[in-house]
Short mmCIF file of C-alpha atoms in Angstrom, two decimals:
data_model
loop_
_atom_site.label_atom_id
_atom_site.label_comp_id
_atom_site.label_asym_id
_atom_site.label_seq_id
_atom_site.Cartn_x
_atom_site.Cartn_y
_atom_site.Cartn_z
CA UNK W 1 29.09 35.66 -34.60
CA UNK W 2 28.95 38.81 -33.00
CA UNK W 3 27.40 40.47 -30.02
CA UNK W 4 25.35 43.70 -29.73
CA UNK W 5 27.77 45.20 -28.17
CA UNK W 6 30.54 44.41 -30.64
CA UNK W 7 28.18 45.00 -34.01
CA UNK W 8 27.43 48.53 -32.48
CA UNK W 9 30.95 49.52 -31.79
CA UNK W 10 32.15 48.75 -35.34
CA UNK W 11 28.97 51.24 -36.68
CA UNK W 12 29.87 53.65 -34.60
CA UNK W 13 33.69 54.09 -35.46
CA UNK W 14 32.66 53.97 -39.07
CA UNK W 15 30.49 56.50 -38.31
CA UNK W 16 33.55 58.63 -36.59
CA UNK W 17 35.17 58.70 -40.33
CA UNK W 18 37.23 55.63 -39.73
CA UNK W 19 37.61 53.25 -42.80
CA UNK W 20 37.04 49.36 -42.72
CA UNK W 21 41.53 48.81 -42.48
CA UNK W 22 41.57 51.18 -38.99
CA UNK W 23 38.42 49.81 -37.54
CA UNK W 24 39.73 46.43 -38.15
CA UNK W 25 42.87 47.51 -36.53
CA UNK W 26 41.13 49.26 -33.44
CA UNK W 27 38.83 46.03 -32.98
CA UNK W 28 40.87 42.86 -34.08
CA UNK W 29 38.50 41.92 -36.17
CA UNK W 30 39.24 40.94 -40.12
CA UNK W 31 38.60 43.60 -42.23
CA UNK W 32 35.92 41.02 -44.36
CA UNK W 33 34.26 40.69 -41.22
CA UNK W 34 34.16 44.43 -40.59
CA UNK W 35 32.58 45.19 -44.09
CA UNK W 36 30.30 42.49 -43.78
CA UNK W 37 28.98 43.79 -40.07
CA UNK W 38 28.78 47.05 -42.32
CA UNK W 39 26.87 46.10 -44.46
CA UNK W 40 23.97 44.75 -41.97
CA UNK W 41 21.22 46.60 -40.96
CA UNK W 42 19.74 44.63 -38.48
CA UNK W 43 22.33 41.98 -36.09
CA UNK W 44 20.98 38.41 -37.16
CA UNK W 45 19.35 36.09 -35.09
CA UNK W 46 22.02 33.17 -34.02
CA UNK W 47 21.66 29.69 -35.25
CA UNK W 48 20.26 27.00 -33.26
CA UNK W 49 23.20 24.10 -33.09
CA UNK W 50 20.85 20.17 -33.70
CA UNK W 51 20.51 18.47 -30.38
CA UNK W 52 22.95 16.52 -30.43
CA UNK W 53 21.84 12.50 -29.92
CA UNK W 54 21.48 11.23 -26.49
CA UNK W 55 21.51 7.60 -25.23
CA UNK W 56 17.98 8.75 -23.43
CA UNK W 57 16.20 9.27 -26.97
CA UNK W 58 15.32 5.81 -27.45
CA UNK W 59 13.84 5.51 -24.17
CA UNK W 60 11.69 9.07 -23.85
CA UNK W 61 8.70 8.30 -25.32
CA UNK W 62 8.47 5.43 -22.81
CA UNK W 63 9.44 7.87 -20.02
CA UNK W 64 7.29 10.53 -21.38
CA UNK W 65 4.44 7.69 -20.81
CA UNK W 66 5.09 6.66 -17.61
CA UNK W 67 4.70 10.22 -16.21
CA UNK W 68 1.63 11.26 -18.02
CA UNK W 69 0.27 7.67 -16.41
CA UNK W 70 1.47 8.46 -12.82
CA UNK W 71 3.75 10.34 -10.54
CA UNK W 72 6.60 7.80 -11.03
CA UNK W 73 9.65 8.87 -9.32
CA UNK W 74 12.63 9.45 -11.41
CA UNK W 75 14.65 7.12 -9.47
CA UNK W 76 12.16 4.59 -10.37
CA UNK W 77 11.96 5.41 -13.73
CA UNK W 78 15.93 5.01 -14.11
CA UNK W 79 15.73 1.42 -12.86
CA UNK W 80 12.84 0.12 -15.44
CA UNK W 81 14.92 1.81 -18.64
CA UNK W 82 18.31 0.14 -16.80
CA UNK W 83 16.16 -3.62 -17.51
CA UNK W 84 15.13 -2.46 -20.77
CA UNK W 85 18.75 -1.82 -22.03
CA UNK W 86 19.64 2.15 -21.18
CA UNK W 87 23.31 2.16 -20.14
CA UNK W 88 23.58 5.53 -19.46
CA UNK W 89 23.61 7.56 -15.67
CA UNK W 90 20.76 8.26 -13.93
CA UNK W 91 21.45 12.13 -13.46
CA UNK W 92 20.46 12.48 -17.70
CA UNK W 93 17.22 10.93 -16.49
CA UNK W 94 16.51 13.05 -13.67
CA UNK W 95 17.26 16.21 -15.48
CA UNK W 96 15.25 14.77 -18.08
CA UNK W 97 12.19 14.08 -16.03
CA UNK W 98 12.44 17.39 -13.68
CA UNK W 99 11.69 19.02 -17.45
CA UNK W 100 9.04 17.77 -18.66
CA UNK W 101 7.29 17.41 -15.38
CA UNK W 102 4.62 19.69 -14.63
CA UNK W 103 5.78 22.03 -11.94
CA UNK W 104 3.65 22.27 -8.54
CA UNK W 105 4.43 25.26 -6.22
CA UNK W 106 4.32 24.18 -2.59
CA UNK W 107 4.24 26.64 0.43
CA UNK W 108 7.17 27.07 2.31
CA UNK W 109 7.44 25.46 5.59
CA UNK W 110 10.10 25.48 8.12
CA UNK W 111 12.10 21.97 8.69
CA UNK W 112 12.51 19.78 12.48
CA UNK W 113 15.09 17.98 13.15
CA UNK W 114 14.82 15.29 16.33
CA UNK W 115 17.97 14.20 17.98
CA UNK W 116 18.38 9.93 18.02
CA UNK W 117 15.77 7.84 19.84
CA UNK W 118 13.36 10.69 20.67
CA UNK W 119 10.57 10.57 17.67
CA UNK W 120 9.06 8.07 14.94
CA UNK W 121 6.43 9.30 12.88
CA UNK W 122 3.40 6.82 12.21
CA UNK W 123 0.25 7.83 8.97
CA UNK W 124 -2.09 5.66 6.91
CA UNK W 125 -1.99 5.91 2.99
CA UNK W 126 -5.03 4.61 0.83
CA UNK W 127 -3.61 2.75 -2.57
CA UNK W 128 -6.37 1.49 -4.03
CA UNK W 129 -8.96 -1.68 -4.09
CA UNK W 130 -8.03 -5.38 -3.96
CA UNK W 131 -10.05 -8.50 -4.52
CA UNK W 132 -10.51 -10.34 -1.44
CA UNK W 133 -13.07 -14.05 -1.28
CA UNK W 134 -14.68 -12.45 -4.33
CA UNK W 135 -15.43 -8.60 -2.93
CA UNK W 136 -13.60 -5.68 -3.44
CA UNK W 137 -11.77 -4.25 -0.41
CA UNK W 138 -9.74 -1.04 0.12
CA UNK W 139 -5.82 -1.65 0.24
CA UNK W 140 -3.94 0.22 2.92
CA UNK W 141 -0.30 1.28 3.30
CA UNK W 142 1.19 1.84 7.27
CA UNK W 143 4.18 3.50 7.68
CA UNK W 144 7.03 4.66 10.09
CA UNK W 145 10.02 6.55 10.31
CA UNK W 146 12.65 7.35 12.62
CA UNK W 147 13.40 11.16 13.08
CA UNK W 148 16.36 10.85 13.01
CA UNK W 149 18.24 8.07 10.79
CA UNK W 150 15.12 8.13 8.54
CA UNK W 151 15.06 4.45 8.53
CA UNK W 152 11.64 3.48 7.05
CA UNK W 153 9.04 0.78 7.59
CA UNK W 154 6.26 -0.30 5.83
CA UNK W 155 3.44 -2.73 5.51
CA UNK W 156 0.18 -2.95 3.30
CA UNK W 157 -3.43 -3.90 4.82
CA UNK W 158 -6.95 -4.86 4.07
CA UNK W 159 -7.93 -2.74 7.58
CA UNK W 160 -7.08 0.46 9.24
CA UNK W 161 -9.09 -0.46 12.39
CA UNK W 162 -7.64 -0.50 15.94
CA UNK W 163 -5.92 -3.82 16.19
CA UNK W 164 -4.43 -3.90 12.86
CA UNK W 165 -2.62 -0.30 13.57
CA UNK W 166 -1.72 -1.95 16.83
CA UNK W 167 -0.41 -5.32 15.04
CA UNK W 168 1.87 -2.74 12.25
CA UNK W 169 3.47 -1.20 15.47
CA UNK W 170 4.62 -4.26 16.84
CA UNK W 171 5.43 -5.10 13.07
CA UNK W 172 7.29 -2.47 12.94
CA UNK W 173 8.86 -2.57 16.03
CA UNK W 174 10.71 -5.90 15.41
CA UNK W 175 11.69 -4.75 12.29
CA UNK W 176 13.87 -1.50 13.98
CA UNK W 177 14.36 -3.94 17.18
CA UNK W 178 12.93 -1.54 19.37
CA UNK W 179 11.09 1.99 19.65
CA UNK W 180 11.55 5.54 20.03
CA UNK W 181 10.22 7.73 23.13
CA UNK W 182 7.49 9.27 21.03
CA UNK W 183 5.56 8.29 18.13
CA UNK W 184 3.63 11.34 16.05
CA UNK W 185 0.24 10.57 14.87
CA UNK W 186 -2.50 13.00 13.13
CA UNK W 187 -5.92 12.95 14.59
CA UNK W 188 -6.37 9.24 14.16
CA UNK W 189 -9.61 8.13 15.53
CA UNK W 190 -7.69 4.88 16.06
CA UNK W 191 -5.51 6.47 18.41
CA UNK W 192 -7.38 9.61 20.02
CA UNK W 193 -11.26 9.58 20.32
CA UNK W 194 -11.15 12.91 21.80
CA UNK W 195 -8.73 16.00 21.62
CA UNK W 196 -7.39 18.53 23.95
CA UNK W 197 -5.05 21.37 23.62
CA UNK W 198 -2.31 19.72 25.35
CA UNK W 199 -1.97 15.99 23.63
CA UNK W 200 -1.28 14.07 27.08
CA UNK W 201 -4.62 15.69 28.10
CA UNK W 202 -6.41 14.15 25.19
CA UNK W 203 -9.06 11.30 25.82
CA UNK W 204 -7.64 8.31 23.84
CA UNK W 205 -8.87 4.85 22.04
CA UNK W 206 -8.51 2.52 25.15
CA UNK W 207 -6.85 -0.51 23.54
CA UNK W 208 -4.31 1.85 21.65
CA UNK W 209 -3.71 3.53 25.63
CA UNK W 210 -2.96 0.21 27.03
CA UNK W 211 -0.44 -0.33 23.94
CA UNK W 212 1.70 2.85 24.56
CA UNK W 213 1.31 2.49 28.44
CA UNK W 214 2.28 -1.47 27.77
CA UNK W 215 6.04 -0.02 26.25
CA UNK W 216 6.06 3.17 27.55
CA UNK W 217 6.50 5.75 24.50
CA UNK W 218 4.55 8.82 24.46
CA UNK W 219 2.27 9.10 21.86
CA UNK W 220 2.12 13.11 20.06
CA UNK W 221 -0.90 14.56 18.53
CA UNK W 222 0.48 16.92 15.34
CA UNK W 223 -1.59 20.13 15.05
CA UNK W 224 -4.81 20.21 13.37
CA UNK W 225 -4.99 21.32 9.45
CA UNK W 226 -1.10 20.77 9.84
CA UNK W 227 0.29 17.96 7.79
CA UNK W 228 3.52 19.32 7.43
CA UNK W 229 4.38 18.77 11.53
CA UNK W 230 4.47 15.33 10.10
CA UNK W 231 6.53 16.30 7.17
CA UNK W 232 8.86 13.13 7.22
CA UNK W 233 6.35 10.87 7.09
CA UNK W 234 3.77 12.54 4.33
CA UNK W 235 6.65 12.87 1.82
CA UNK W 236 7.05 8.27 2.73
CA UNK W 237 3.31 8.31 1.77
CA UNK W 238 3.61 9.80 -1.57
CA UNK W 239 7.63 7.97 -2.27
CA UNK W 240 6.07 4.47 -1.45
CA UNK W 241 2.95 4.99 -3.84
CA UNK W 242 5.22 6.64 -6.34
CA UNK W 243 8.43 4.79 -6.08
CA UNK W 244 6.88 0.87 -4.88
CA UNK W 245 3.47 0.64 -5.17
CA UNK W 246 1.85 1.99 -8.94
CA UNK W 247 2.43 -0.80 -11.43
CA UNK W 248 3.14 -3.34 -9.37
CA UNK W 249 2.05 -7.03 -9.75
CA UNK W 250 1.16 -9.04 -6.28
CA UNK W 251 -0.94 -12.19 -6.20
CA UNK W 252 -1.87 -11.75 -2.16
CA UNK W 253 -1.61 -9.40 0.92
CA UNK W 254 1.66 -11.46 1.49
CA UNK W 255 3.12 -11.28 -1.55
CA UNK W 256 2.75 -7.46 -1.97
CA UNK W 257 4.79 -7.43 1.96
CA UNK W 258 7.42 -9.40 1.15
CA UNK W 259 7.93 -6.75 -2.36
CA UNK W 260 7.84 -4.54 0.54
CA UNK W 261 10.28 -6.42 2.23
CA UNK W 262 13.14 -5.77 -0.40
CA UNK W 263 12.28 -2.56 -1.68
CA UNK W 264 12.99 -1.55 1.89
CA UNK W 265 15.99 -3.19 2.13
CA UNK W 266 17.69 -0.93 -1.16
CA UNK W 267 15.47 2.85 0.32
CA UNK W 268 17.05 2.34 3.74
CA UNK W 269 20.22 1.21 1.75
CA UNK W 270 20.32 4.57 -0.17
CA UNK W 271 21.23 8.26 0.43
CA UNK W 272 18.36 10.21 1.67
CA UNK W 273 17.37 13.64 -0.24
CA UNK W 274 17.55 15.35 2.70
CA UNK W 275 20.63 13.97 5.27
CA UNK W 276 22.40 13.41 2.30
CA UNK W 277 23.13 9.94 4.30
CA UNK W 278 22.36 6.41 4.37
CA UNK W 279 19.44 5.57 6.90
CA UNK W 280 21.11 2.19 7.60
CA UNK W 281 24.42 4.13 8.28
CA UNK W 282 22.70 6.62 10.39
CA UNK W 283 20.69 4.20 12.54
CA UNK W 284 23.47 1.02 12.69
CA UNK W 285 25.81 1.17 15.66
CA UNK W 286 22.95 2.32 18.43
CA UNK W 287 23.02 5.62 16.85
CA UNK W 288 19.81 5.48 16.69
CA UNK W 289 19.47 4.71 20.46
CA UNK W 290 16.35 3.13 20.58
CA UNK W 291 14.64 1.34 23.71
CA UNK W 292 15.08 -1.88 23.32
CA UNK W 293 11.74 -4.76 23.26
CA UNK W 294 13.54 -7.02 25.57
CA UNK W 295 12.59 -5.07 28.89
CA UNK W 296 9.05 -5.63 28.30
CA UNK W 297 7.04 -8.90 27.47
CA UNK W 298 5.59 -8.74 24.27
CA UNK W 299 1.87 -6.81 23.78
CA UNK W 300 -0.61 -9.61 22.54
CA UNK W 301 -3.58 -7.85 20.27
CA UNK W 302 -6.87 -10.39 19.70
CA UNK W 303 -9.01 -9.04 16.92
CA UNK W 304 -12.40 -10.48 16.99
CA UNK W 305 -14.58 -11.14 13.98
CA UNK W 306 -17.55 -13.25 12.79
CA UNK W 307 -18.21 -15.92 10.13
CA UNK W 308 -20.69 -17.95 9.25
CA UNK W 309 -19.87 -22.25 9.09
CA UNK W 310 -20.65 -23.80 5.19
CA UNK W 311 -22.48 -26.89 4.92
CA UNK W 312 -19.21 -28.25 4.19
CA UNK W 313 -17.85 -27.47 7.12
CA UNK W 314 -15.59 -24.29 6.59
CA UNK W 315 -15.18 -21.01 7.47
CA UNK W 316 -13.16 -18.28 4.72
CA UNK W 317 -10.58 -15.73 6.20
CA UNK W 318 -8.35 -13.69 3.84
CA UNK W 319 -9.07 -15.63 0.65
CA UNK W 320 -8.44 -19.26 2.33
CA UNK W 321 -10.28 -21.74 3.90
CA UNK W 322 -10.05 -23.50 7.33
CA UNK W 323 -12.05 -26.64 8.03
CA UNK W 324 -14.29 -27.01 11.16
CA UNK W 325 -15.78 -29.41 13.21
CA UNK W 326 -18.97 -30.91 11.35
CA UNK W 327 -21.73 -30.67 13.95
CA UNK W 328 -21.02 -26.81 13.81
CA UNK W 329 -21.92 -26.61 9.90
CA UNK W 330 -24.38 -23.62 9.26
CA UNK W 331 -23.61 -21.78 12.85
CA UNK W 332 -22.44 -18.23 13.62
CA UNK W 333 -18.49 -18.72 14.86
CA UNK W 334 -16.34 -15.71 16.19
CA UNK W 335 -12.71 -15.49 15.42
CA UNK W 336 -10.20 -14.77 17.74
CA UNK W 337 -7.05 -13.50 15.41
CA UNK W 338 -3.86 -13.28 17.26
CA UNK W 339 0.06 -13.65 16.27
CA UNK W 340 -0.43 -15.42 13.15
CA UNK W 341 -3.06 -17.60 13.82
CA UNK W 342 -6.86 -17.56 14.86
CA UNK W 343 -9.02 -19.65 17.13
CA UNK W 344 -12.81 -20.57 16.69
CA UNK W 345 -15.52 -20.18 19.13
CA UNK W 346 -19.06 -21.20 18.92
CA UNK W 347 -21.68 -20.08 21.58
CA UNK W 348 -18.15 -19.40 23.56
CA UNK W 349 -16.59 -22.87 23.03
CA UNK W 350 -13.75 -23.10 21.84
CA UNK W 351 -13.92 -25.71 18.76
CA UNK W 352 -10.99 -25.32 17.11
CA UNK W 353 -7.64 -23.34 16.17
CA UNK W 354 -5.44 -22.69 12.70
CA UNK W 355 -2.50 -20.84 11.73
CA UNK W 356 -3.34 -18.05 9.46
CA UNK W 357 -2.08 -19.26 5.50
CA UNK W 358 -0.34 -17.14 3.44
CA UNK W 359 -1.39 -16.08 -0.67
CA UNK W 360 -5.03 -17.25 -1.21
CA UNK W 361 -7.05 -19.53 -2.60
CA UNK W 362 -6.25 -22.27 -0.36
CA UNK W 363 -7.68 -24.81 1.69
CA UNK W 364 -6.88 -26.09 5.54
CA UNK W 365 -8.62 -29.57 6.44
CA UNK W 366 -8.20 -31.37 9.71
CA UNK W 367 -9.44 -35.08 9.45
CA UNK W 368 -10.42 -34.83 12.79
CA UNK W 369 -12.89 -32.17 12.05
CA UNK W 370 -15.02 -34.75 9.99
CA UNK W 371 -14.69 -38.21 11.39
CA UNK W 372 -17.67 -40.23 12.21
CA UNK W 373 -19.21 -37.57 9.35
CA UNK W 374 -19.53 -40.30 6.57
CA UNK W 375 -20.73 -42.97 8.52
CA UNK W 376 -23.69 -40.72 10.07
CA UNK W 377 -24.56 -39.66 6.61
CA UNK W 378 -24.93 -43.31 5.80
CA UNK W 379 -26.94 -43.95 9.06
CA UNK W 380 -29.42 -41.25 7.68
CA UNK W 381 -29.08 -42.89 4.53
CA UNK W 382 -30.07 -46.35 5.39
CA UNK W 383 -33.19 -45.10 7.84
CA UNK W 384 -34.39 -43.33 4.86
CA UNK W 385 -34.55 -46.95 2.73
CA UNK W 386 -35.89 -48.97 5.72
CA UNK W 387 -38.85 -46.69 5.93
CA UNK W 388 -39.74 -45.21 2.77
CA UNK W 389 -41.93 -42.06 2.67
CA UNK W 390 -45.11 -43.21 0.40
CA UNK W 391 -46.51 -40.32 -1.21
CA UNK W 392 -49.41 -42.23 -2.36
CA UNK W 393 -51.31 -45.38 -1.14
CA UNK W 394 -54.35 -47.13 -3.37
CA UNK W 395 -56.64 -49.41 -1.86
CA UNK W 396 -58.37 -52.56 -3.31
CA UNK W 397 -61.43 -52.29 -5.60
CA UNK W 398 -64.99 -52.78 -3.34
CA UNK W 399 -68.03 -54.44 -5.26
CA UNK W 400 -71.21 -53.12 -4.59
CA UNK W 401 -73.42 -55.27 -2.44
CA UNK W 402 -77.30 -55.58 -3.85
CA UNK W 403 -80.16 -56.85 -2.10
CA UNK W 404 -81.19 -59.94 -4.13
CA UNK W 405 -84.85 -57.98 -5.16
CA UNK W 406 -83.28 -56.10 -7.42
CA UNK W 407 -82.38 -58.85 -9.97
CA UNK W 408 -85.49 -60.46 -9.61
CA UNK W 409 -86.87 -57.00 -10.78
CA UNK W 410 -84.01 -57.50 -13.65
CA UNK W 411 -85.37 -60.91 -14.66
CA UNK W 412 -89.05 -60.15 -14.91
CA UNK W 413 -88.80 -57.61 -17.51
CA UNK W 414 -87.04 -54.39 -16.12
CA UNK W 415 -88.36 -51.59 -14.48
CA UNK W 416 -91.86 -50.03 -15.90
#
């Protein structure tokens, strides 16, 4: 088919006096297709070619699903079409999804690059509600990157209070085997109560100060209304909820970490969108140069809670139960949670200790915690039958005494 350009030349040469043989000669084209171009008064519209079929088409209504449900990412989306057959590359499915995605302008902001070692960047992420010894309780995400390789960490929670963000640091730590010389935080009430222009001026949450002071990095306050000074880590937020979390089955806290667990292992594995390298490359080899846990002893965190002692002689943390000595059945005890485990105190004895189980729905009992129980229960028992509470008591029947007048009155007649 023709241009513009082309249909308008041939018009205007016949239009010069030249016949169909010359212009065909002038042009190259066949003198058929001169007359025909000729002949037309208006240059038509070009034919749309089918769409030719694609190995996606099978699988785009179940794509097309998945993003009207939730921001998925594509990468995502590529693996659960991979399970359900698709053989093709994941590029067609990116190209595919950047399409029919709704597009969101974002303003423009200018990038920061820190050099190995010097910054990690720490933020909270709410995912949703969980059910937790039969109430509903908000699910949490913590998260951390390293400026630098990117490497990422992350762990889900039931809490965002001071100890547990203290508890995902040291998590967190051990995971990267060590930490950086500065940690970025927003305006964390966990971490700052009060804030000053300059952030090492700033009045923080004690038990977060003596956790930096205890390792020595320097904690950074990004700049209010400013969540892109924290760019790295807001953009881990929304990939973990988008590319681990929606959809996924978990039948406890643990559970849902050890997911975790893996799905780090393949992210860190993978190029990043922005280094265009792998994390694990960047951050292997003490590239990464961070200072190392070994020079310090490690912080302990206790977390203090209360619960109140069954009948049966139980207390319930996180879904499971932990047995507890008898005589303290129906008392106020305060947990002491620490490392994995938690101890018991009652009016500031110490009664008892257990390691913290993992899943839920499941049940810790110490013999010890109820001997001599039974046999005082049938101590009880047996006073009870030995003297019986009587409800009512009846007494024997009296008979009147009478003076012996009255029968004689009986015997002469009656009464008048």
């Amino acid at each position: 088919m023709l241009k513009m350009e082309e249909w308008l030349l041939i018009r205007d040469l016949y239009s010069q006096g030249l016949n169909i043989s010359e212009i065909s000669e002038r042009t190259g084209y066949d003198r058929k297709t001169v007359r025909k171009y000729l002949q037309l008064k208006t240059l038509p519209e070009p034919q749309k070619r089918p769409p030719r079929p694609s190995k996606l088409d099978p699988y785009k209504p179940y794509l097309l699903e998945k993003i009207n449900e939730k921001h998925y990412t594509a990468a995502r989306l590529f693996r659960e079409i991979q399970k359900m057959g698709f053989d093709g590359g994941e590029t067609i499915v990116k190209d595919f999804v950047r399409t029919v995605r709704p597009k969101q302008g974002v303003p423009a902001v200018l990038r920061y690059e820190t050099k190995p070692g010097v910054q990690a960047q720490v933020d909270w992420g709410e995912l949703g509600t969980v059910e937790v010894d039969g109430k509903l309780k908000k699910l949490f995400c913590f998260s951390m990157i390293l400026g630098y390789s990117r490497m990422r960490y992350v762990e889900c929670t039931l809490s965002i209070d001071t100890f547990t963000l203290i508890q995902c640091h040291l998590n967190a730590f051990q995971y990267f085997g060590g930490c950086t010389q500065e940690i970025l935080y927003d305006n964390m009430k966990q971490v700052v109560i009060k804030r000053a222009m300059k952030s090492s001026d700033s009045e923080w949450n004690s038990q977060y100060e003596d956790f930096f002071k205890h390792y020595g990095f320097i904690p950074r306050l990004c700049r209010p209304y400013r969540p892109q000074t924290k760019g790295k880590i807001e953009n881990t937020i929304g990939y973990v909820k988008r590319d681990f979390f929606l959809g996924r089955e978990f039948s406890s806290l643990e559970s849902l970490n050890n997911q975790a667990l893996e799905w780090l292992k393949r992210v860190n594995s993978s190029i990043h969108g922005t280094t265009h390298e792998i994390p694990l490359e960047r951050f292997k080899n003490e590239k990464e140069k961070l200072n190392l846990l070994n020079q310090v002893p490690r912080y302990k965190v206790v977390k203090t809670e209360t619960r109140k002692i069954s009948r049966d002689c139980y207390i319930s943390y996180l879904g499971n139960k932990y047995s507890v000595p008898y005589k303290f059945a129906g008392r106020t005890a305060k947990l002491q949670i620490f490392e994995g485990k938690f101890e018991v105190y009652v009016d500031y004895e110490k009664v008892c200790e257990h390691e913290i189980l993992p899943g839920n729905c499941r049940v810790t009992r110490k013999k010890e915690h109820f001997k001599g129980l039974l046999s005082e229960i049938l101590n009880e028992n047996s006073k009870c039958k030995k003297s019986p509470h009587i409800l009512l008591k009846f007494s024997g029947l009296e008979v009147e005494k009478r003076s012996l007048d009255v029968y004689e009155t009986f015997s002469d007649g009656g009464l008048e």
